[in-house]
mmCIF file of C-alpha atoms in Angstrom:
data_model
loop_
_atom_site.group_PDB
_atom_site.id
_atom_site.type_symbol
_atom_site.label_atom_id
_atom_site.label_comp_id
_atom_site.label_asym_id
_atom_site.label_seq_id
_atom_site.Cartn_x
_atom_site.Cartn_y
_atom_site.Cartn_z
ATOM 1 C CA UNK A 9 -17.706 -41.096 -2.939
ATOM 2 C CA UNK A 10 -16.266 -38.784 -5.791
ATOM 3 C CA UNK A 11 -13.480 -36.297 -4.822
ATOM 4 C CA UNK A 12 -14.021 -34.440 -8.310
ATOM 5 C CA UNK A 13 -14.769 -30.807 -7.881
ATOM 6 C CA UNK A 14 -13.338 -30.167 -4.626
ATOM 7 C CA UNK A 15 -10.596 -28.809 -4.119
ATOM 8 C CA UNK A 16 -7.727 -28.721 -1.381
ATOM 9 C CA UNK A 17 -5.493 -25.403 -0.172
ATOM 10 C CA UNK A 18 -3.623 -23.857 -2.481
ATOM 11 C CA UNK A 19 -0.080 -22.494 -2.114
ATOM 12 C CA UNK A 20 -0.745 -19.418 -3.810
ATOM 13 C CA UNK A 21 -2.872 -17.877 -1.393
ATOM 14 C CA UNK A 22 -0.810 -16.249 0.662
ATOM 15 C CA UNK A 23 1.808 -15.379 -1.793
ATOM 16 C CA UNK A 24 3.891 -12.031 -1.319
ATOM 17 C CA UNK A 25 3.043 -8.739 -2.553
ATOM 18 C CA UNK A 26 4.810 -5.520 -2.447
ATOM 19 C CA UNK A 27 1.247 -3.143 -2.960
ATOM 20 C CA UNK A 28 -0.854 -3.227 -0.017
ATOM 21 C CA UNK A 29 -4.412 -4.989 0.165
ATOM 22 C CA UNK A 30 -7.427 -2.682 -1.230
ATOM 23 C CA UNK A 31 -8.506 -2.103 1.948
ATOM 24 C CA UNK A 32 -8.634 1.363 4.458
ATOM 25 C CA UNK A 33 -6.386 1.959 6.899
ATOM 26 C CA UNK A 34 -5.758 -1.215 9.546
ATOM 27 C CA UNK A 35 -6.209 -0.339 13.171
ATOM 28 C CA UNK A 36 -3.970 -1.745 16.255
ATOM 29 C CA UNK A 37 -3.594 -0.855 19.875
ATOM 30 C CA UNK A 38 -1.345 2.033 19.019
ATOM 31 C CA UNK A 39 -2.869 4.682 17.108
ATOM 32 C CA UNK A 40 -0.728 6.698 14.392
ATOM 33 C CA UNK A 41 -0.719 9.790 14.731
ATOM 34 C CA UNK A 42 -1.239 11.691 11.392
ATOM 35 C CA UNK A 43 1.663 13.610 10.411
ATOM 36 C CA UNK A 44 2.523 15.929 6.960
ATOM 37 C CA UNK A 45 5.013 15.681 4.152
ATOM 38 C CA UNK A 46 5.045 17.218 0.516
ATOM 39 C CA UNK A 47 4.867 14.831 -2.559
ATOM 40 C CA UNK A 48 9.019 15.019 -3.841
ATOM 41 C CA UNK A 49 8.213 12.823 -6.894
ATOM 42 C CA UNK A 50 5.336 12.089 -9.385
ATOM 43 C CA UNK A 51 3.510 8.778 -8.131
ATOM 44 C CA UNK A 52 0.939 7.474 -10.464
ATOM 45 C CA UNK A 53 -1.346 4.970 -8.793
ATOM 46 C CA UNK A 54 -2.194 1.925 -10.540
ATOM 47 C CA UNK A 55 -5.513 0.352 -8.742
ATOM 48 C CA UNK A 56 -7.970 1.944 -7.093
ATOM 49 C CA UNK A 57 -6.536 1.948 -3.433
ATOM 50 C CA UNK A 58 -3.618 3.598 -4.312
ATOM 51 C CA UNK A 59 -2.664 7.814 -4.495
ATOM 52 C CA UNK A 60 -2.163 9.579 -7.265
ATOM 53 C CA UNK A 61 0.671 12.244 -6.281
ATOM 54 C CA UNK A 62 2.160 15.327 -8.227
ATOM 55 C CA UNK A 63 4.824 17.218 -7.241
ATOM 56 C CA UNK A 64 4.385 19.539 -4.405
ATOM 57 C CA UNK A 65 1.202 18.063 -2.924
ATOM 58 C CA UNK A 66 0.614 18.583 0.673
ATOM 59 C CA UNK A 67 0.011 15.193 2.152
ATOM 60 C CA UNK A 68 -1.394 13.842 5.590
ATOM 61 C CA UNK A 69 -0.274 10.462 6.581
ATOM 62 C CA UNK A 70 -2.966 8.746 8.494
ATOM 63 C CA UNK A 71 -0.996 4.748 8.759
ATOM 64 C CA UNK A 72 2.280 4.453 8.884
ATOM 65 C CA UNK A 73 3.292 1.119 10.097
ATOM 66 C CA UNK A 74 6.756 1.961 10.661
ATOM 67 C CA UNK A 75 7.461 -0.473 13.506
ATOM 68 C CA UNK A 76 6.482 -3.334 11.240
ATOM 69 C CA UNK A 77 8.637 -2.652 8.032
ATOM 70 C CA UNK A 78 11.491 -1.201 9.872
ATOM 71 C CA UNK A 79 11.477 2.034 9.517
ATOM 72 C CA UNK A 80 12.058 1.735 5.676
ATOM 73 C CA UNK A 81 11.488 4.741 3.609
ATOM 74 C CA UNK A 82 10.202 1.990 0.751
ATOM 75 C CA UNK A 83 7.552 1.307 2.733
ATOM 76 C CA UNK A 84 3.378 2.038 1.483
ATOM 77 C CA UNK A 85 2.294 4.690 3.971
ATOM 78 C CA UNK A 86 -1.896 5.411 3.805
ATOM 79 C CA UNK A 87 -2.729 9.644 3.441
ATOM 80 C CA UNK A 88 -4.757 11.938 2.188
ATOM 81 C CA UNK A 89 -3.632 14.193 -0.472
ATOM 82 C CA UNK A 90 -4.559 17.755 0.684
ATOM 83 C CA UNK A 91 -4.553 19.309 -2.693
ATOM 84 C CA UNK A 92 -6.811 16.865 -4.270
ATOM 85 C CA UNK A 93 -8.778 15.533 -0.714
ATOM 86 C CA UNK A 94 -7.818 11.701 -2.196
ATOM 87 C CA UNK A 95 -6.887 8.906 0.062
ATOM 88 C CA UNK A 96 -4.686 6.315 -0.389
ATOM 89 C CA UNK A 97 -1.239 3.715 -0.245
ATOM 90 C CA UNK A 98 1.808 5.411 -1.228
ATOM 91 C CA UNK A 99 5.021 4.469 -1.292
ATOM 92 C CA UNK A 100 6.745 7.129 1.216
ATOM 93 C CA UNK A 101 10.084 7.521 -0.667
ATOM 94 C CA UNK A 102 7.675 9.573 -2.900
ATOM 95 C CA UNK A 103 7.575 12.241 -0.430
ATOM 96 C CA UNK A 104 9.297 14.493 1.865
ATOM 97 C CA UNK A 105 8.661 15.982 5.640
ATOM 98 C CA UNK A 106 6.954 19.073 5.559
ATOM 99 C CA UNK A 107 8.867 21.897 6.581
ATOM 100 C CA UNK A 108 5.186 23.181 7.871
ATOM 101 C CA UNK A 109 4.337 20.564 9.972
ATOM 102 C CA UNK A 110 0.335 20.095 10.303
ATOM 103 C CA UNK A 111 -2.084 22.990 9.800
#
């Protein structure tokens, strides 16, 4: 029997990335609960998951999986832009709390 054409697992599969998957927001036992900030910086996103930001946006984080990165504010937080009704990963350094809190 021929082996040729088949092909084993490949290293690369599981290889690190620092953007989160193109996916929506995960869901675990414990449930985020949303919370505001306002954009601080200009974020530009580059694929299709991601959220554009400009300064002064309101924004509504729906995942933050704070526990898991520990408590890093590099982490990719998944919101909603208010000003533009968008959703998307975002880096959370981009932002700031909201002196408003939730409306």
């Amino acid at each position: 029997a021929s082996l040729a054409g088949r092909s084993g697992p490949t290293s690369l599969a599981r290889s690190t990335v620092s953007r989160p998957a193109a996916v929506g927001p995960r869901t675990s036992s414990q449930a985020n609960e949303p919370y505001a900030r306002v954009t601080a910086m200009v974020f530009t996103a580059e694929t299709e998951s991601e959220l554009t930001l400009n300064m002064g946006d309101r924004i509504t984080i729906l995942q933050d999986d704070a526990e898991g990165s520990g408590h890093s504010i590099d982490r990719w937080v998944y919101g909603k832009n208010e000003t533009t009704q968008e959703i998307g990963w975002f880096p959370l350094s981009y932002s700031k709390a909201s002196e408003a809190g939730m409306e």
